[in-house]
Coordinates of C-alpha atoms in Angstrom, one line a residue:
Chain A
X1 CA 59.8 14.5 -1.1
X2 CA 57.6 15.4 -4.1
X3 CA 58.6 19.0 -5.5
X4 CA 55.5 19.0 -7.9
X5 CA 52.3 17.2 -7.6
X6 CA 49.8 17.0 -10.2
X7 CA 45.8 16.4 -9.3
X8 CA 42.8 15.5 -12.0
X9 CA 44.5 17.7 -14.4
X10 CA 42.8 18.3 -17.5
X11 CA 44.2 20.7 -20.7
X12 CA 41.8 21.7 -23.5
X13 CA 43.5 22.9 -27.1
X14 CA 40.1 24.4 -28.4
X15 CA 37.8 21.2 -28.8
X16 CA 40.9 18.8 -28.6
X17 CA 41.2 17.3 -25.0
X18 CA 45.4 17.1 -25.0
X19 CA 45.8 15.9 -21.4
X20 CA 42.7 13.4 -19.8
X21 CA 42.6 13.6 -15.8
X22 CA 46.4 13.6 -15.1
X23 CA 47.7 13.0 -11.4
X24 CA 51.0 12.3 -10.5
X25 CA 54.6 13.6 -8.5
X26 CA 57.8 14.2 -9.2
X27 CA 60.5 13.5 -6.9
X28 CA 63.1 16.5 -5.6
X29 CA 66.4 16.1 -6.8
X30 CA 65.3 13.2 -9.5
X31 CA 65.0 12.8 -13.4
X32 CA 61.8 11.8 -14.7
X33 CA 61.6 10.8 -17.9
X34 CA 58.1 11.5 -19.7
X35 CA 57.9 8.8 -22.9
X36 CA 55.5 8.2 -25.3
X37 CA 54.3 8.3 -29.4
X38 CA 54.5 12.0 -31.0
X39 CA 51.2 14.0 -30.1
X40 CA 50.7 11.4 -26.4
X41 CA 50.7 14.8 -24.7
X42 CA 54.2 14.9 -22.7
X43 CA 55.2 18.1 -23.9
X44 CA 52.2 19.3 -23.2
X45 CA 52.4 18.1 -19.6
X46 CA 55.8 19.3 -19.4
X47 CA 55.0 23.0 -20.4
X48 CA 52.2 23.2 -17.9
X49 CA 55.1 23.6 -15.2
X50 CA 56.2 27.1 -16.4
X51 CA 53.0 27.9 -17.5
X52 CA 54.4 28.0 -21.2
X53 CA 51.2 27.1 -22.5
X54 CA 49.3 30.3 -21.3
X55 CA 50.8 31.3 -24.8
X56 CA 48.4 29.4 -26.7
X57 CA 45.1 31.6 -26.5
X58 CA 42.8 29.0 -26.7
X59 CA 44.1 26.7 -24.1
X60 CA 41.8 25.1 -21.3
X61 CA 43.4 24.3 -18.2
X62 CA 41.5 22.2 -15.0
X63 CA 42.9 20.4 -11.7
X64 CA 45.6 21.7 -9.6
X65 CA 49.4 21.7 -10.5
X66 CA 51.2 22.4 -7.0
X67 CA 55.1 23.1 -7.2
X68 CA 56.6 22.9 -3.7
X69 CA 53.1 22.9 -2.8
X70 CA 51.9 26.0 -4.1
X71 CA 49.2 26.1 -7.1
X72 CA 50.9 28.0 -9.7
X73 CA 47.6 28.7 -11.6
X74 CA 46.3 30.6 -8.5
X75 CA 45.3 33.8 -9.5
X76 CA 47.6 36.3 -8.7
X77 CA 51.0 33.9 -9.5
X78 CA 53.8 35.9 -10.9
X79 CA 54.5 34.2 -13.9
X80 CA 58.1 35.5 -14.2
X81 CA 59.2 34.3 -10.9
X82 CA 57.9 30.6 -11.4
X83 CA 60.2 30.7 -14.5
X84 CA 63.2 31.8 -12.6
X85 CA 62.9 28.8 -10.6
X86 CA 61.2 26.1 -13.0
X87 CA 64.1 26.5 -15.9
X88 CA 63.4 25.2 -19.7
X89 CA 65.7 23.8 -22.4
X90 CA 63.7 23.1 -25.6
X91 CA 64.3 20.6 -28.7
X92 CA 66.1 23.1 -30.9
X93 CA 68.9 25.1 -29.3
X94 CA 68.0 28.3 -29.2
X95 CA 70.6 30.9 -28.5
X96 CA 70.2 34.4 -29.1
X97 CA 71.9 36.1 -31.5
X98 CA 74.4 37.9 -28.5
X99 CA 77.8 36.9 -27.4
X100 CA 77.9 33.3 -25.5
X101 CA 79.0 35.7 -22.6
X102 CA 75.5 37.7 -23.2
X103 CA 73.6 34.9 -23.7
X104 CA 73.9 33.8 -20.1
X105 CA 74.1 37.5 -18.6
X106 CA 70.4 37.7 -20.5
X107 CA 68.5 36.0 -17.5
X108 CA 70.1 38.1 -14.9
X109 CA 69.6 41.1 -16.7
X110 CA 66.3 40.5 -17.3
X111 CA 65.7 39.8 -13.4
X112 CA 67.1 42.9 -12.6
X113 CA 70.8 41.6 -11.6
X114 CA 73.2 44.8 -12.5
X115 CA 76.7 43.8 -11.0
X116 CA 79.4 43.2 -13.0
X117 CA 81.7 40.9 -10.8
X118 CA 78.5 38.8 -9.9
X119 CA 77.2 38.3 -13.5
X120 CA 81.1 37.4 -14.5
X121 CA 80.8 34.8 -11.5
X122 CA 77.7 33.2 -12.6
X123 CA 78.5 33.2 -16.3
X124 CA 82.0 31.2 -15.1
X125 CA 79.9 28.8 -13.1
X126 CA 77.2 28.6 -15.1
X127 CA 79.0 27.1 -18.3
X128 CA 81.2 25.1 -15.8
X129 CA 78.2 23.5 -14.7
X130 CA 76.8 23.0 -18.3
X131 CA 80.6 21.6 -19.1
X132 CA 81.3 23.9 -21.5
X133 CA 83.5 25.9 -19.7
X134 CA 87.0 24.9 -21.2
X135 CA 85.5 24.8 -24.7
X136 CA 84.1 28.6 -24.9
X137 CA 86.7 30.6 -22.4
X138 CA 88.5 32.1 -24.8
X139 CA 85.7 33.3 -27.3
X140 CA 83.3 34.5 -24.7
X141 CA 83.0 37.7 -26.9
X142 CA 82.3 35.7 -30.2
X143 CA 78.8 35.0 -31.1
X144 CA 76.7 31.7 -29.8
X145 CA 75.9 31.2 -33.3
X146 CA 79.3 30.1 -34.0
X147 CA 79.0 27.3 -31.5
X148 CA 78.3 23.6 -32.9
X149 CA 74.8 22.3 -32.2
X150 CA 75.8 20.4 -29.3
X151 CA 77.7 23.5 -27.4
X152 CA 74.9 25.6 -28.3
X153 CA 72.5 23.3 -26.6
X154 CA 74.6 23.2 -23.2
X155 CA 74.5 26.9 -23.7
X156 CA 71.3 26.7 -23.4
X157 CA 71.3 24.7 -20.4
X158 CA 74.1 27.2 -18.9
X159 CA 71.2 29.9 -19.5
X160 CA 68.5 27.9 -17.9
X161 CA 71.0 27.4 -14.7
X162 CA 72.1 30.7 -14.3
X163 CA 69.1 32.0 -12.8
X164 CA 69.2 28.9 -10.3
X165 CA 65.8 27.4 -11.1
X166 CA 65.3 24.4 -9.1
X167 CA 63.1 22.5 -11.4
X168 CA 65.0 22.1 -15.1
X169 CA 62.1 20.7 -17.9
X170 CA 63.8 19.6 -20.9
X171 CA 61.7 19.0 -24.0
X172 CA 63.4 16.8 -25.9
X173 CA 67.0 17.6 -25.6
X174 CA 69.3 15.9 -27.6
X175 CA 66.7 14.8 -30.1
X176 CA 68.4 17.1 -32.8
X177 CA 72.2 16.4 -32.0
X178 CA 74.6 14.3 -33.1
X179 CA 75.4 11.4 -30.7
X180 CA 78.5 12.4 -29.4
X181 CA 76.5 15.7 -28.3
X182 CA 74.0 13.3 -26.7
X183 CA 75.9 11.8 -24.7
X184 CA 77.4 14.9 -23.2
X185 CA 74.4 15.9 -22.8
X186 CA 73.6 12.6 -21.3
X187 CA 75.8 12.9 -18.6
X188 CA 75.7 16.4 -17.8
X189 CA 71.6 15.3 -16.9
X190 CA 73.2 12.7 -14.5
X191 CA 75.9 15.5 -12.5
X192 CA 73.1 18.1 -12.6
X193 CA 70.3 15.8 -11.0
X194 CA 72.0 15.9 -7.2
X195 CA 70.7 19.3 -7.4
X196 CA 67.8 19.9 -9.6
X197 CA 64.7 18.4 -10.5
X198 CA 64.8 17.3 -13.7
X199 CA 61.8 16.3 -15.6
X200 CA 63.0 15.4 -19.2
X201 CA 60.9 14.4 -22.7
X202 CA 62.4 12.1 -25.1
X203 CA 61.3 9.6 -28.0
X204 CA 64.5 7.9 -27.4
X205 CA 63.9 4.6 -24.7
X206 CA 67.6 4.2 -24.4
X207 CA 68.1 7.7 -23.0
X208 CA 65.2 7.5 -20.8
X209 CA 66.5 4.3 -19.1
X210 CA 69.8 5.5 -18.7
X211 CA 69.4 9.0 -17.6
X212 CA 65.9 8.9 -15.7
X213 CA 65.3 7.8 -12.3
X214 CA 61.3 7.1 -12.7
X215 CA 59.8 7.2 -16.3
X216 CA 56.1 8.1 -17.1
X217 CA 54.2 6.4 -19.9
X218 CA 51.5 9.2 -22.2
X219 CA 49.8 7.3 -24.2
X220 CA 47.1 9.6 -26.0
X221 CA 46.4 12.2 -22.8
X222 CA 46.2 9.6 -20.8
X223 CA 49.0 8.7 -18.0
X224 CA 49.1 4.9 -18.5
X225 CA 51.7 4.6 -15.9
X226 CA 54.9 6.0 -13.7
X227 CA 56.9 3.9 -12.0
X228 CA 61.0 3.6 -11.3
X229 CA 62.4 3.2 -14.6
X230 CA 63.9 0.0 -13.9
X231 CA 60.5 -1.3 -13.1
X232 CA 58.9 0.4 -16.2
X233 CA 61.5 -1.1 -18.8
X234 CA 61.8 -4.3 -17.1
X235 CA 58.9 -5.4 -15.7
X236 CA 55.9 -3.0 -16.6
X237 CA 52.6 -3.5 -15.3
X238 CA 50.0 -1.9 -18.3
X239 CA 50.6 -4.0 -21.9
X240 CA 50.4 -0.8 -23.4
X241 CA 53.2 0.2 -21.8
X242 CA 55.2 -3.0 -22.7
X243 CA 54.2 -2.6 -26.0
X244 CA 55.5 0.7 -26.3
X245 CA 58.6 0.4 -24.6
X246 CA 59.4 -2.9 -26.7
X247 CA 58.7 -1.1 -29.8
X248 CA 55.2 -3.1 -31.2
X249 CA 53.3 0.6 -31.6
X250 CA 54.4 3.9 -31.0
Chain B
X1 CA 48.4 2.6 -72.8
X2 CA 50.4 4.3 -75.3
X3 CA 53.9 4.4 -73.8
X4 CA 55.1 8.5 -74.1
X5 CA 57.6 9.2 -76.4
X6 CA 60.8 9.8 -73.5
X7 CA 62.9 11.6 -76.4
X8 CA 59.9 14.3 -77.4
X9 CA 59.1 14.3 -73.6
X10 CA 62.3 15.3 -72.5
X11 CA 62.7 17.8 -75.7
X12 CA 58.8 19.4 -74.2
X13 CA 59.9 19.9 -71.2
X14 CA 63.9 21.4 -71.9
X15 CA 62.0 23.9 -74.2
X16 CA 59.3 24.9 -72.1
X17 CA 62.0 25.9 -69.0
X18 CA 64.3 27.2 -72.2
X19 CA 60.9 29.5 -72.7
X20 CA 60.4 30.5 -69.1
X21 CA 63.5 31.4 -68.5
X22 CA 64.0 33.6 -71.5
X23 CA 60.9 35.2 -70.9
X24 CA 61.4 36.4 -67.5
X25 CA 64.6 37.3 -68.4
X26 CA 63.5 40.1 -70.7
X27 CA 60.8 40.9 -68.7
X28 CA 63.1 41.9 -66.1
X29 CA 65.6 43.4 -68.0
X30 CA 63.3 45.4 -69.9
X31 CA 61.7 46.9 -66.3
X32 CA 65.4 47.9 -65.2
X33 CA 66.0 49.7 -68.9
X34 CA 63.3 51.5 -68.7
X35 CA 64.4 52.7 -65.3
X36 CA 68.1 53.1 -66.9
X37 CA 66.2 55.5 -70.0
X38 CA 64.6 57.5 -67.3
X39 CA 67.3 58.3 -65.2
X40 CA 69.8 59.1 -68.3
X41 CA 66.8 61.3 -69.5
X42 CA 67.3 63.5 -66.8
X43 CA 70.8 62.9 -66.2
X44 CA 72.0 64.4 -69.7
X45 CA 69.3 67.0 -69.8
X46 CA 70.3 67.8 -66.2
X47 CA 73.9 67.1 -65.2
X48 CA 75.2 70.2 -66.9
X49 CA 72.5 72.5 -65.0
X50 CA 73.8 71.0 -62.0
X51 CA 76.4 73.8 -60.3
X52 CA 77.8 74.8 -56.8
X53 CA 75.4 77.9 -57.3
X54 CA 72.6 75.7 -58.5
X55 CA 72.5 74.0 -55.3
X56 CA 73.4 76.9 -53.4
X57 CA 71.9 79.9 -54.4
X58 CA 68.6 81.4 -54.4
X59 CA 66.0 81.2 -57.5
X60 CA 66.2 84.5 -59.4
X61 CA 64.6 85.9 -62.8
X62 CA 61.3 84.2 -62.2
X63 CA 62.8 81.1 -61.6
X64 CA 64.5 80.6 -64.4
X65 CA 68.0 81.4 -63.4
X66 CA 69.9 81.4 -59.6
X67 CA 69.4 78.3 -57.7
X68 CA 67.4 75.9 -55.8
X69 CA 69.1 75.9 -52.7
X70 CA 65.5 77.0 -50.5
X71 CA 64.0 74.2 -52.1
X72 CA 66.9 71.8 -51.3
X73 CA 66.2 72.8 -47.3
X74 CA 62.8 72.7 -47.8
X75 CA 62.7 69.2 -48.7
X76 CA 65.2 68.2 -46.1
X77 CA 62.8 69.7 -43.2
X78 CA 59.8 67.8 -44.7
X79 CA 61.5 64.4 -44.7
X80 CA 63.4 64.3 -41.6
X81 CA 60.4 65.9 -39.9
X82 CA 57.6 63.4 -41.5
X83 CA 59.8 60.5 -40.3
X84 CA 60.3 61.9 -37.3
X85 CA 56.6 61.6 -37.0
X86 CA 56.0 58.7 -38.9
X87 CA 59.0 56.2 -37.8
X88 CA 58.7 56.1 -33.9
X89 CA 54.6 55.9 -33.9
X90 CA 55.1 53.2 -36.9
X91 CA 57.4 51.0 -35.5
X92 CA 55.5 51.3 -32.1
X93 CA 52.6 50.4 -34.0
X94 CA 53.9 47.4 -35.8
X95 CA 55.2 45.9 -32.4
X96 CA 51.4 46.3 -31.1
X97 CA 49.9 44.6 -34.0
X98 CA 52.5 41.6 -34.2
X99 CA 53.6 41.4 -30.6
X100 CA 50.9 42.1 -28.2
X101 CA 47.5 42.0 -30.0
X102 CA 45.4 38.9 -29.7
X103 CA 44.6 37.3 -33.2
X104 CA 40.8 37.9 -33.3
X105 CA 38.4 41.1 -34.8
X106 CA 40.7 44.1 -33.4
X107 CA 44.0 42.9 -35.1
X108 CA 42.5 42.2 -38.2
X109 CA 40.4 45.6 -38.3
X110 CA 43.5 47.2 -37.4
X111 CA 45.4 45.3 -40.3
X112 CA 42.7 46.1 -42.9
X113 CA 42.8 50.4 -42.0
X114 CA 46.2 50.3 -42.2
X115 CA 46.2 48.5 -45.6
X116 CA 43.8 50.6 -46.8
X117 CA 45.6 53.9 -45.6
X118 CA 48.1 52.7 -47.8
X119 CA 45.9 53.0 -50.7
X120 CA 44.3 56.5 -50.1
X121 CA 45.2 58.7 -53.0
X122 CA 47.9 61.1 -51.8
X123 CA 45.9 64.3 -52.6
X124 CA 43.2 63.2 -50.4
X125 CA 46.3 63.0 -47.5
X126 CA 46.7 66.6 -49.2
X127 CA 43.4 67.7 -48.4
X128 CA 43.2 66.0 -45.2
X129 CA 45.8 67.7 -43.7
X130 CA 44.9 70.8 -45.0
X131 CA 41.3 70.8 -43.2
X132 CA 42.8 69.4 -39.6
X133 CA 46.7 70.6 -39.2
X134 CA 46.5 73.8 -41.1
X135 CA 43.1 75.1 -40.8
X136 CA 41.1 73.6 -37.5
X137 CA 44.7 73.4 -35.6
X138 CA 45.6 76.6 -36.8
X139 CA 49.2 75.6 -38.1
X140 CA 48.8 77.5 -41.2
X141 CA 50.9 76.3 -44.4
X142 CA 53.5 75.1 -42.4
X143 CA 57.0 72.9 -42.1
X144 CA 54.9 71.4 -39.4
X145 CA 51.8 70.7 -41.2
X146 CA 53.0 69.6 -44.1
X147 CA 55.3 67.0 -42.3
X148 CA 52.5 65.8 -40.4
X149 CA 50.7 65.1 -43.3
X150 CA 53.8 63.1 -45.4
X151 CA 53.8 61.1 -42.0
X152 CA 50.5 60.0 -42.3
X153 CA 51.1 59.2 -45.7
X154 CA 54.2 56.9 -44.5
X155 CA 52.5 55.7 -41.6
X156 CA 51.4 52.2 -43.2
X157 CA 54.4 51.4 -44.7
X158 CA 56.4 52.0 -41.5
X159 CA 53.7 49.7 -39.8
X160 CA 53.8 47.5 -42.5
X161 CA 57.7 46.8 -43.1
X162 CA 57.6 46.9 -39.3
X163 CA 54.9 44.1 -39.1
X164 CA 56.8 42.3 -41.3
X165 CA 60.1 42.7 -40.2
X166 CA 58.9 41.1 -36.8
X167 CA 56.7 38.5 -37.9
X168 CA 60.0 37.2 -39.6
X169 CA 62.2 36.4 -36.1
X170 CA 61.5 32.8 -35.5
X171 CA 59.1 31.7 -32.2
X172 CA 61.6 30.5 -30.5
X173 CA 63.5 33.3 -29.5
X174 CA 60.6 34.8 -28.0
X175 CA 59.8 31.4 -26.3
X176 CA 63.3 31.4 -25.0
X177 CA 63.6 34.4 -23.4
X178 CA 59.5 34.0 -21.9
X179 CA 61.2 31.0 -20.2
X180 CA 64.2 32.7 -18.5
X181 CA 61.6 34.5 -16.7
X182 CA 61.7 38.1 -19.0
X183 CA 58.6 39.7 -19.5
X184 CA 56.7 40.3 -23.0
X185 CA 58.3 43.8 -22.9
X186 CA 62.0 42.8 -22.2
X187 CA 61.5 40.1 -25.0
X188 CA 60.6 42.9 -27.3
X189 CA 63.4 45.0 -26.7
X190 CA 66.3 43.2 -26.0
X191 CA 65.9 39.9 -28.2
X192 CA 63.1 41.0 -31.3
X193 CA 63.9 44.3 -31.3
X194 CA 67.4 44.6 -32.2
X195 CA 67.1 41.4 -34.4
X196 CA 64.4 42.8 -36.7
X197 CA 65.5 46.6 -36.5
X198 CA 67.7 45.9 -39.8
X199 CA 64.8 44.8 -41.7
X200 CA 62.5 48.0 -40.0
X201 CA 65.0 50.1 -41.4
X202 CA 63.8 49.0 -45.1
X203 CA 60.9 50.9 -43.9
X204 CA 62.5 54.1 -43.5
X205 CA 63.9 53.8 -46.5
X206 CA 61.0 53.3 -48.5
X207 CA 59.2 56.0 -46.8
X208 CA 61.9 58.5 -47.5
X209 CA 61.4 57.9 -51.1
X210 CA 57.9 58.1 -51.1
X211 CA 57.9 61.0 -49.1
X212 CA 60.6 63.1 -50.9
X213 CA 58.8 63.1 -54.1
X214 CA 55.3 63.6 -52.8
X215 CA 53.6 66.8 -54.1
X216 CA 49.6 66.1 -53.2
X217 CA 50.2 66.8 -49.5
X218 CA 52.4 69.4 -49.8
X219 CA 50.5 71.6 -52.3
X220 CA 47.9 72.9 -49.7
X221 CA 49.9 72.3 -46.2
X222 CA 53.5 74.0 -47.0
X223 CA 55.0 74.1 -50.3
X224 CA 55.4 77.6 -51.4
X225 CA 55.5 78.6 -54.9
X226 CA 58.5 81.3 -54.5
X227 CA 60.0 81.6 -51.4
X228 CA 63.7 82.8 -51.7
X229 CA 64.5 82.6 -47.9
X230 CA 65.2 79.9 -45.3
X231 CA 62.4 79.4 -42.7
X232 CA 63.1 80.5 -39.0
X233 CA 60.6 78.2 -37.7
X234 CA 58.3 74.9 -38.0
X235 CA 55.7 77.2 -38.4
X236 CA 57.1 78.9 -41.8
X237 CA 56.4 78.1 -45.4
X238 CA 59.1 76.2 -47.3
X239 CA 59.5 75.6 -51.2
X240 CA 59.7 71.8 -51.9
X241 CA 62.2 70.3 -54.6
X242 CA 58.6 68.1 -56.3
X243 CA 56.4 71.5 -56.0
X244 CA 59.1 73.4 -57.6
X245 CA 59.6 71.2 -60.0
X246 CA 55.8 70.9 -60.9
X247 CA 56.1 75.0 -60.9
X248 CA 58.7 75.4 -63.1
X249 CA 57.9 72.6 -65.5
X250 CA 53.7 73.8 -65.8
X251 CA 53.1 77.0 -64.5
X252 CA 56.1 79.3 -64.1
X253 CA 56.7 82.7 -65.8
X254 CA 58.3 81.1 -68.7
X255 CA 58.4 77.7 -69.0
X256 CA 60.7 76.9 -71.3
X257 CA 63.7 79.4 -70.3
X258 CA 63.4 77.3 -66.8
X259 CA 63.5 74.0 -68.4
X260 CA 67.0 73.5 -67.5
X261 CA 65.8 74.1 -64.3
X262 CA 63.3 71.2 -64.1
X263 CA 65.8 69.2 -65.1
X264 CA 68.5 70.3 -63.0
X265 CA 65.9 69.8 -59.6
X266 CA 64.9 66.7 -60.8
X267 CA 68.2 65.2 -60.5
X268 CA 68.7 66.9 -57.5
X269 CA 65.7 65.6 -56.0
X270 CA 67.3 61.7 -57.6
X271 CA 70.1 62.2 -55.6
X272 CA 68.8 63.2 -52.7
X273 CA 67.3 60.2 -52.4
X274 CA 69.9 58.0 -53.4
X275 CA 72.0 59.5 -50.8
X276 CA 69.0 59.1 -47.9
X277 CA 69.1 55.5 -49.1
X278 CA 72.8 54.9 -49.0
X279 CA 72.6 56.6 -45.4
X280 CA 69.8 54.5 -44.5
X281 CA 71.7 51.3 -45.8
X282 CA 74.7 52.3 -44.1
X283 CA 72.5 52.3 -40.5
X284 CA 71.0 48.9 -42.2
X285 CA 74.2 47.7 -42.0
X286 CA 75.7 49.1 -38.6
X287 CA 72.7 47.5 -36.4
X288 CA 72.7 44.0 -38.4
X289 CA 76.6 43.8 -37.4
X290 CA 75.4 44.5 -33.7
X291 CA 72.9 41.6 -33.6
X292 CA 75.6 38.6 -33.0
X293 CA 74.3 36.5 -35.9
X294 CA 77.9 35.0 -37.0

């Protein structure tokens, strides 16, 4: 089943046309990887989902962008609830300067959730879910900032989760950790994909044919092509693409 | 080419830096001396005016014996009541101007007043307040008049430091929170806020100063030339240590048997606002360690 479609769409940074007639889907419960060179337009793409780039003023946005079949550009779309359910971890961890305890109470709060057993609960499973459970039990009190880059980023991630989105975007993830981080992060992508739609940008080939299910190809605003990820890194059917993904441009 | 001599190169450039450095050395030492001179000025001229009676007691003898204690309160009312003006509406104004308004003609119009409010001649803010608060609102020379006008006068650096203060929190925090689904407003309060209040303090403290030694826009909205009584009211005249220090030191009954005096209230007024400082840093302090940094 497709959770979100895309049709024609077409974003507009002032004169520059960022994203050229873009249709595709992403599959429920699936990680799709979005590749391509630095300024191709896949975090661009990406942020249209949580309407994250309504906070550029002089953005441009055409065609219709449908999650679970709705058009979340309709007038009259609470943008605060599409960001409960379509979740966002960026390229830099970016805790907030509160207890890692706080830091995942924040989204509740925020959406209105006042109870103190249930915000423990979630907290608990949130950073269970995020695997960073065992590292942070003890110091729940201490600040996030004390956390390596890695744990802060599966903070992040524990954030994102708490409010149970069902969509998780993830610009760039693991591009400014250390490998072992990657890797954790790697695989915490792979558990967390049975229940969310994942829909992940990276520069990094590797990770996008190990963690994604299906992998689209940006190549300046253009989508050049989506296809399972096996098929796109073995056997791709654009030269561009092949190119690319054998590292002759990009 | 001529290859450069590396030796008479290297000697250039170790004496040039030797140069720079010295000079901005003494350039900044020589700003904190002349600070240093000032203050033991007054401090040997003054410190042995400086009694519990000083600061307690009424001015008697034409001012030039008794106390300063009137003045004392006086200036205490003005500056917790000009910031109680100035602080709220300021910091509510720099969060409008850096958090919610669109870049474009409004913000920078806003921007540009504000800048130029902070260049307006504090007799002007004097007469200003003189002509609205105490004659067309009919608050006569008052506590409350004359702490309106020192807020207006602190208004744009409260907006300002404020401005600043927030422009200084990195995007992404804001970002961050947007994406959990929190509204502009939440973001403001719960993740900006607190993180740039320590900074927006800064602002309070340089306002205090400014506003503590301000005479212009007291002269003609409350400062009273010899008042020996406390005021009942926000709508009663008060003396002012800077106004009573201008008295004494230009136009009381005799000048030089209340020299003493000047001196005396000038250090007063010093310490008064080293200890609003020390206070303010102190609060500074208290909501940095409640923002989780480390």
């Amino acid at each position: 089943m497709n959770k979100i479609e895309t049709h024609n769409v077409n974003l507009h940074y002032g004169d520059f046309h960022a994203l050229k007639g873009i249709s595709m889907s992403i599959v429920e419960n699936s990680v799709t990887a979005l590749i391509g060179p630095s300024g191709c337009g896949k975090s661009t793409y990406l942020r249209l989902f949580n309407r994250m780039n309504d906070l550029i003023s002089s953005v441009k946005i055409e065609g219709d962008i449908l999650v679970e079949g709705k058009d979340i550009y309709e007038r009259g779309v609470d943008v605060d609830e599409l960001r409960k359910k379509v979740g966002m971890v960026f390229q830099k961890p970016n805790p907030f300067p509160k207890t890692i305890f706080e830091n995942i109470a924040y989204g509740l709060r925020v959406n209105g959730i006042k109870d103190k057993a249930f915000i423990e609960e979630r907290v608990e499973r949130s950073l269970q879910q995020s695997a960073l459970w065992g590292e942070v039990k003890d110091k729940l009190k201490k600040s996030a900032f004390e956390l390596s880059g890695g744990q802060q980023q599966r903070l992040c991630i524990a954030r994102a989760l708490a409010i149970e989105p069902t969509v998780l975007l993830m610009d760039e993830p693991a591009s400014a950790l250390d490998p072992i981080s990657t890797t954790k992060i790697e695989e915490l992508i792979y558990e967390l994909k049975n229940q969310y739609t994942i829909i992940i940008v990276t520069h990094n080939m590797q990770q996008a044919g190990r963690v994604s299910d299906r992998t689209a190809f940006f190549y300046m605003g253009e989508l050049i092509e989506i296809d399972e990820t096996k098929v796109i890194f073995t056997n791709p059917k654009n030269v561009r693409t092949q190119n690319y993904i054998t590292g002759r441009f990009g | 080419m001529k290859q450069p001599d590396h030796l008479k190169v290297r000697k250039k450039k170790q004496r040039n830096q030797r140069l720079a450095f010295v000079s901005f050395g003494i350039i900044s030492f020589s700003m904190v001396a002349i600070l240093v001179v000032i203050l033991s000025f007054i401090l040997y001229h003054g410190f042995h005016v400086i009694s519990w009676d000083f600061i307690t007691k009424m001015p008697e003898d034409g001012m030039t014996k008794g106390g300063i204690y009137p003045a004392i309160i006086g200036t205490l009312y003005l500056v917790a009541g000009s910031m109680l003006f100035a602080f709220p509406i300021g910091v509510m104004s720099g969060i409008y101007i850096n958090e919610y308004a669109k870049d474009g003609m409004l913000k920078r119009f806003i921007k540009m007043m504000t800048n130029n409010l902070a260049g307006v001649p504090s007799i002007v803010f004097g007469l200003f307040g003189m002509s609205l608060f105490v004659n067309k609102l009919k608050f006569g020379d008052s506590i409350l008049a004359g702490s309106l006008t020192l807020g207006l006068l602190a208004l744009p650096v409260v907006i300002r430091t404020t401005e600043e203060a927030l422009k200084a929190i990195d995007n992404s925090f804001r970002i961050g929170s947007l994406a959990l689904g929190a509204t502009k407003w939440q973001t403001t309060r719960r993740v900006v806020m607190p993180m740039a209040f320590p900074n927006v303090i800064t602002g309070l403290i340089l306002s205090i100063g400014r506003v503590s030694g301000e005479t212009a826009p007291i002269l003609f909205t409350v400062a009273a030339y010899f008042l020996p009584k406390l005021p009942h009211s926000i709508f009663d005249k008060v003396m002012a240590l800077p106004y009573h220090l201008y008295v004494i030191a230009t136009s009381g009954t005799n000048i030089e048997a209340s020299r003493g005096m000047a001196y005396g209230t000038a250090l007063v007024l010093i310490m008064l606002v080293l200890i609003a400082n020390l206070l303010a840093n102190a609060l500074r302090r208290y909501f940095s360690k409640k923002v989780k940094m480390n």
